[in-house]
Coordinates of N, CA, C and O in Angstrom, one line a residue:
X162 N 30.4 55.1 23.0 CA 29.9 54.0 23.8 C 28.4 54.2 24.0 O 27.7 53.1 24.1
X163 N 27.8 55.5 24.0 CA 26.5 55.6 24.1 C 25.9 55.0 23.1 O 25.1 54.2 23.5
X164 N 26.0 55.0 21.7 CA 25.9 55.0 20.3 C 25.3 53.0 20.1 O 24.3 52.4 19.6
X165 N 26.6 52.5 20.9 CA 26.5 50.9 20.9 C 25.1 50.5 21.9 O 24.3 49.6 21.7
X166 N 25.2 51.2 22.7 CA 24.4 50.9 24.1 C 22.7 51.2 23.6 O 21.8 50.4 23.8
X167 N 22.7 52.7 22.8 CA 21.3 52.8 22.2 C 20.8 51.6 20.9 O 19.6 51.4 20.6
X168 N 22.1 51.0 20.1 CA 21.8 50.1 19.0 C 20.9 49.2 19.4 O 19.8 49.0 19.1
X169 N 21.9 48.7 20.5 CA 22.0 47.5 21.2 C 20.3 47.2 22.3 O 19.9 46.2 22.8
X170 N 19.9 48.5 22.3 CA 18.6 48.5 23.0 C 17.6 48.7 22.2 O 16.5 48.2 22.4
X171 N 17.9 49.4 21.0 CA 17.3 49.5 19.8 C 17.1 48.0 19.2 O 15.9 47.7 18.8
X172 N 18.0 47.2 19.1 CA 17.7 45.8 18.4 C 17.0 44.8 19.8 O 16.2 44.0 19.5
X173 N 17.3 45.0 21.2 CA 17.0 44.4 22.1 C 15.2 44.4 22.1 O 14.4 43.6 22.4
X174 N 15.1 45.4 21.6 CA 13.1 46.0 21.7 C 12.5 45.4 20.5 O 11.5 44.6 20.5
X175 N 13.1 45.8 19.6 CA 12.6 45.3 17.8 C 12.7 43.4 18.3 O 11.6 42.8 18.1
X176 N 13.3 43.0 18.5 CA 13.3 41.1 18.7 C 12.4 41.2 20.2 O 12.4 40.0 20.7
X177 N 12.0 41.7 20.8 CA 11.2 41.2 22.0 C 10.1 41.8 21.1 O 9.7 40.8 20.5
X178 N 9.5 42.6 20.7 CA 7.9 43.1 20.1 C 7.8 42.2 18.8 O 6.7 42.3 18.2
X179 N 8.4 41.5 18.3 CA 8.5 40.6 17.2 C 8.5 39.2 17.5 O 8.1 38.3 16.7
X180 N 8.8 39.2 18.5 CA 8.5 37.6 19.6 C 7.3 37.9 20.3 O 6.5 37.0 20.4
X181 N 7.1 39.1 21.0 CA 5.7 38.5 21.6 C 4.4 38.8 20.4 O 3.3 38.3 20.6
X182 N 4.7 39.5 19.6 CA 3.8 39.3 18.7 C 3.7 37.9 18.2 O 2.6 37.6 18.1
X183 N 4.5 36.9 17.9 CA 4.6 35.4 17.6 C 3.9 34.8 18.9 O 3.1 33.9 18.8
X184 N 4.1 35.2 19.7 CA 3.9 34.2 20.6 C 2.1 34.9 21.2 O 1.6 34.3 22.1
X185 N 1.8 35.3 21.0 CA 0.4 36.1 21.7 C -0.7 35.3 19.8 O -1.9 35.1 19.7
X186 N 0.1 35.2 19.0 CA -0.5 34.5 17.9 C -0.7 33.4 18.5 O -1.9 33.3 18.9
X187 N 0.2 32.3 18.8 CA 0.4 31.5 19.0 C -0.2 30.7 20.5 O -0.5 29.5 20.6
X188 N -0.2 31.3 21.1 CA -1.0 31.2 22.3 C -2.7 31.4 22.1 O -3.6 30.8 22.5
X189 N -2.7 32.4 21.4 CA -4.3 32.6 21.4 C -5.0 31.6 21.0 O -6.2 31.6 21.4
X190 N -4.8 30.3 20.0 CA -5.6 29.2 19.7 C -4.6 28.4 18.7 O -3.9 28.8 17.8
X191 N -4.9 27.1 19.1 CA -4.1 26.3 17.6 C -5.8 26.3 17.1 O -6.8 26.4 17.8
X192 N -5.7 26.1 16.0 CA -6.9 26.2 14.5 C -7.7 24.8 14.8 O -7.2 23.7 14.5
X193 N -8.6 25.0 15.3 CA -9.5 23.6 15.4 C -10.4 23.4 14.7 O -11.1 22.4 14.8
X194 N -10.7 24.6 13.6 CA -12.2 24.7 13.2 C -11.6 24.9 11.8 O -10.6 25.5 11.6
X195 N -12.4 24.1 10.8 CA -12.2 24.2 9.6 C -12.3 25.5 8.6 O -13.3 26.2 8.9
X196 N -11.4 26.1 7.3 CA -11.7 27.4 6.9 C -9.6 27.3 6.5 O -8.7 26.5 6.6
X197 N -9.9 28.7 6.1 CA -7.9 29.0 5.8 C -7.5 28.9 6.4 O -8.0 29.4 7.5
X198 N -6.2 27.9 6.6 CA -5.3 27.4 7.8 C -4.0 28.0 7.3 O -3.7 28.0 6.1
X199 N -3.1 28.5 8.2 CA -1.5 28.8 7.9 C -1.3 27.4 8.8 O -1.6 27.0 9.9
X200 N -0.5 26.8 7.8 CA 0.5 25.0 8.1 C 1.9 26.0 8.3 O 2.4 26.9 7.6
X201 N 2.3 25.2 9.6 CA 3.9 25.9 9.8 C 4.3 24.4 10.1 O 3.6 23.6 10.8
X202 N 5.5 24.3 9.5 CA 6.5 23.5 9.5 C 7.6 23.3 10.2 O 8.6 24.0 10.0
X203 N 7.8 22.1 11.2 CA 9.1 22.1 11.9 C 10.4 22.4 10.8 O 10.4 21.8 9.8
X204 N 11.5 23.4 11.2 CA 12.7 23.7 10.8 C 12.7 22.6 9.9 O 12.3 22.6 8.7
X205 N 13.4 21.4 10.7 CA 14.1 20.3 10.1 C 13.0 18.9 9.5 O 13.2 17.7 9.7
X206 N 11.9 19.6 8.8 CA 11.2 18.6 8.4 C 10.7 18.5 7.2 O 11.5 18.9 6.3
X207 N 9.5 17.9 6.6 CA 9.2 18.4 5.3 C 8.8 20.1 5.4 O 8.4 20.6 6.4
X208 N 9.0 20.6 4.2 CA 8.2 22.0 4.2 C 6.5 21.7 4.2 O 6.0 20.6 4.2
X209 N 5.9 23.2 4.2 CA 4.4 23.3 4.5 C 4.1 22.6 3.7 O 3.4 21.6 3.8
X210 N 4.7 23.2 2.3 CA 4.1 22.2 0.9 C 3.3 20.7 0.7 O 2.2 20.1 0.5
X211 N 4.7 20.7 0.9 CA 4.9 19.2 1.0 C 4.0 18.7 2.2 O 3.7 17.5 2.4
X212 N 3.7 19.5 2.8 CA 2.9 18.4 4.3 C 1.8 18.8 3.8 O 1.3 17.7 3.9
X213 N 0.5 19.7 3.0 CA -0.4 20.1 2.4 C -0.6 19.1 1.6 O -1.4 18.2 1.8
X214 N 0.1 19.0 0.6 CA 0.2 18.3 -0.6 C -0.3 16.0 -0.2 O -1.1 15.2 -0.7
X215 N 0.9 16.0 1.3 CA 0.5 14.8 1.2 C -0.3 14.5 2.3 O -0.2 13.4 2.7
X216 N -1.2 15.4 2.9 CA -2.8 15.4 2.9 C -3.4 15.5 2.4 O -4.5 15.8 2.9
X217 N -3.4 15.6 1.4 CA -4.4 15.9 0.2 C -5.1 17.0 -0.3 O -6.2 17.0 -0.7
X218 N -4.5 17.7 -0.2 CA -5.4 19.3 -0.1 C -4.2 20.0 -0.8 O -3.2 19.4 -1.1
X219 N -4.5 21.8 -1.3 CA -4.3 22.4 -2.2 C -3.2 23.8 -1.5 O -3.2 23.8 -0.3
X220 N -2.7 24.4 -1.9 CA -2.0 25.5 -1.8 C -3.7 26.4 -2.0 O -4.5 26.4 -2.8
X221 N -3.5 27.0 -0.6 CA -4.5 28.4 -1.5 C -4.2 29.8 -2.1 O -5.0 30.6 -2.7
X222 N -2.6 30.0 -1.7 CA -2.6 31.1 -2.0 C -0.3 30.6 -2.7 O 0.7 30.1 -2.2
X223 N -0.5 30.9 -3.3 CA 0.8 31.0 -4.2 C 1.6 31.2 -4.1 O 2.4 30.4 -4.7
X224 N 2.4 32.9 -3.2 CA 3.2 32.5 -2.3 C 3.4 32.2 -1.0 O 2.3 32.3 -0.5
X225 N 4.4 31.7 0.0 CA 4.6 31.2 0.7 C 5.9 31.3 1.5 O 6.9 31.1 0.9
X226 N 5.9 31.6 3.1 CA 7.1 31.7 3.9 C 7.7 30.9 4.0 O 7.0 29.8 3.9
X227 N 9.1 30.7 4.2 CA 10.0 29.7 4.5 C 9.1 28.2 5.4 O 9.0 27.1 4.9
X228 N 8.7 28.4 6.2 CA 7.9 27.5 6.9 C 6.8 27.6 7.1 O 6.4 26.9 8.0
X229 N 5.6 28.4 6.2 CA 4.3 28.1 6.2 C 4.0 28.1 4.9 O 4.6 28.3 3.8
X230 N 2.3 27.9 5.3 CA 1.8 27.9 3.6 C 0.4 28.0 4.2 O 0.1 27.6 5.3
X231 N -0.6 28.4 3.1 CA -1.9 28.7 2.9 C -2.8 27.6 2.7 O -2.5 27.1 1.7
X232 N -3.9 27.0 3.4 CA -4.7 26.2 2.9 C -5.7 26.3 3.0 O -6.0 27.0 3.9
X233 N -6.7 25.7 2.4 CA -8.6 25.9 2.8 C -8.7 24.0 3.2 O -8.6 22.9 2.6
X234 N -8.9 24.5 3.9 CA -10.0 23.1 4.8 C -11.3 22.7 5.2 O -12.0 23.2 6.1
X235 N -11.5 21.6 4.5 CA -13.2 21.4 4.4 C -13.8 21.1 6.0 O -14.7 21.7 6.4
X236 N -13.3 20.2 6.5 CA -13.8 20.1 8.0 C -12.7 19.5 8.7 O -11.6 19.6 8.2
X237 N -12.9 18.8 10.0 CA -11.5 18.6 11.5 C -10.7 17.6 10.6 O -9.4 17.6 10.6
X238 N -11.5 16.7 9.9 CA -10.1 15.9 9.7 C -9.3 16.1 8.5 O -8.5 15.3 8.1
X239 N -9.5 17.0 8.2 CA -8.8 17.6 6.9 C -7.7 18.3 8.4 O -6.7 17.7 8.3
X240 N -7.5 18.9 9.2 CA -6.8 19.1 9.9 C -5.7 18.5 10.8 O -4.5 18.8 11.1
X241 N -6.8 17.3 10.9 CA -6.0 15.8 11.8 C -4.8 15.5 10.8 O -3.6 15.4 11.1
X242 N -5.4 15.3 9.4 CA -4.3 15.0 8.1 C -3.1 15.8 8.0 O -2.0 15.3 7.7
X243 N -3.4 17.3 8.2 CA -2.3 17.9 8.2 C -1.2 17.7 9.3 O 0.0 17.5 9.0
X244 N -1.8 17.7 10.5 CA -1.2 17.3 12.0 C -0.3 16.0 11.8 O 0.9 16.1 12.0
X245 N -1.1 14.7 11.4 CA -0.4 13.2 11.2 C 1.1 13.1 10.0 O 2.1 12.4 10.0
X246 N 0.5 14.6 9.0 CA 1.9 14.5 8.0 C 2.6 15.5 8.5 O 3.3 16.1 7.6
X247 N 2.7 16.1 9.8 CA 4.2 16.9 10.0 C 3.6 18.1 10.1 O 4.5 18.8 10.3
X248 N 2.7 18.7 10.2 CA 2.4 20.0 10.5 C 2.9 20.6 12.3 O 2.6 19.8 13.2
X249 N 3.4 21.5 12.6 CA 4.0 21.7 13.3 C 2.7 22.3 14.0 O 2.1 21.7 14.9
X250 N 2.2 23.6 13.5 CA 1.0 24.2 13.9 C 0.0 24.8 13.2 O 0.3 25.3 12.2
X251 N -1.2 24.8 13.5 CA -1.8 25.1 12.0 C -2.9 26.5 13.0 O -3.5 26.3 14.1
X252 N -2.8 27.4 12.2 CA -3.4 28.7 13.1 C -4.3 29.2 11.8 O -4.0 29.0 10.6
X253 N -5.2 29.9 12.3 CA -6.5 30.7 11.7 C -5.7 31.2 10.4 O -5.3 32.4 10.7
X254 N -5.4 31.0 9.5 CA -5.5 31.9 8.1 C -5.6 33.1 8.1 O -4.8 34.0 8.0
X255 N -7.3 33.1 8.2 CA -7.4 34.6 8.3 C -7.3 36.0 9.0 O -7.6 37.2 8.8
X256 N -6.8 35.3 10.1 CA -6.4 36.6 11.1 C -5.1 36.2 10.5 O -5.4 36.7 11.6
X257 N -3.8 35.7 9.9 CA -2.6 35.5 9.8 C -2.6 36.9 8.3 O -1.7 37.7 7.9
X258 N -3.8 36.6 7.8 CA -3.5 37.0 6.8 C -4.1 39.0 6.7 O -4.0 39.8 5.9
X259 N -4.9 39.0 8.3 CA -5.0 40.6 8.4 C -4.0 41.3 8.8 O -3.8 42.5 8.6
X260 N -3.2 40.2 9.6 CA -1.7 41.0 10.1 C -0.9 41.2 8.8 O -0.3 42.3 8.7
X261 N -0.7 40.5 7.9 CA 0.2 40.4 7.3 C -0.2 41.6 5.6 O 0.6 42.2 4.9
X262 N -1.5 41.6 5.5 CA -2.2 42.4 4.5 C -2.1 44.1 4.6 O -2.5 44.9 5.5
X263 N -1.3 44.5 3.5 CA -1.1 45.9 3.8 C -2.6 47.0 4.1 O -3.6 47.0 3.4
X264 N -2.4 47.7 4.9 CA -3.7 48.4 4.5 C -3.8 49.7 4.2 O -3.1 50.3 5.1
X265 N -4.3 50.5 3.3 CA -4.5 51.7 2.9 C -5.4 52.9 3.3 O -5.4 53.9 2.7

């Protein structure tokens, strides 16, 4: 019984430090300023792709999570564009991409 109780607290910590890391992202700024944007995608909508693609703008980086994607953005309304075609949230790039970048 001890065994279940330590898992069970063991997985209880790992999903709370993995959520407030999402959410301390997320809270700190949606992306107002033009530069690398991560496009995140509502669940049940188009993907990032697809919402990049029909604003007009490019994939910047090749792969891509289930619900985001990489883009460079020339100024605000290259942003507004992403927002009007389904973008759920669009956050700093490049701080997305120091958390996620291995380091040595």
């Amino acid at each position: 019984m001890k065994t279940v109780g330590l898992i069970l607290a063991t997985l209880f910590a790992s999903a709370f430090f993995s959520v407030t890391t999402i959410a301390f992202m997320m809270v700190e700024k949606n992306q107002e300023e033009a530069g690398l944007v991560l496009v995140v995608a509502y669940p049940w909508g188009p993907d990032a792709s697809d919402i990049i693609t029909s604003a007009g703008l490019t994939e910047a980086y090749p792969v891509r999570a289930p619900l985001g994607s990489l883009t460079e953005t020339a100024n605000p309304d290259d942003l507004a564009r992403l927002r009007s075609h389904g973008a759920w949230l669009l956050m700093d790039g490049k701080r997305v991409a120091e958390l996620c970048s291995p380091t040595t």
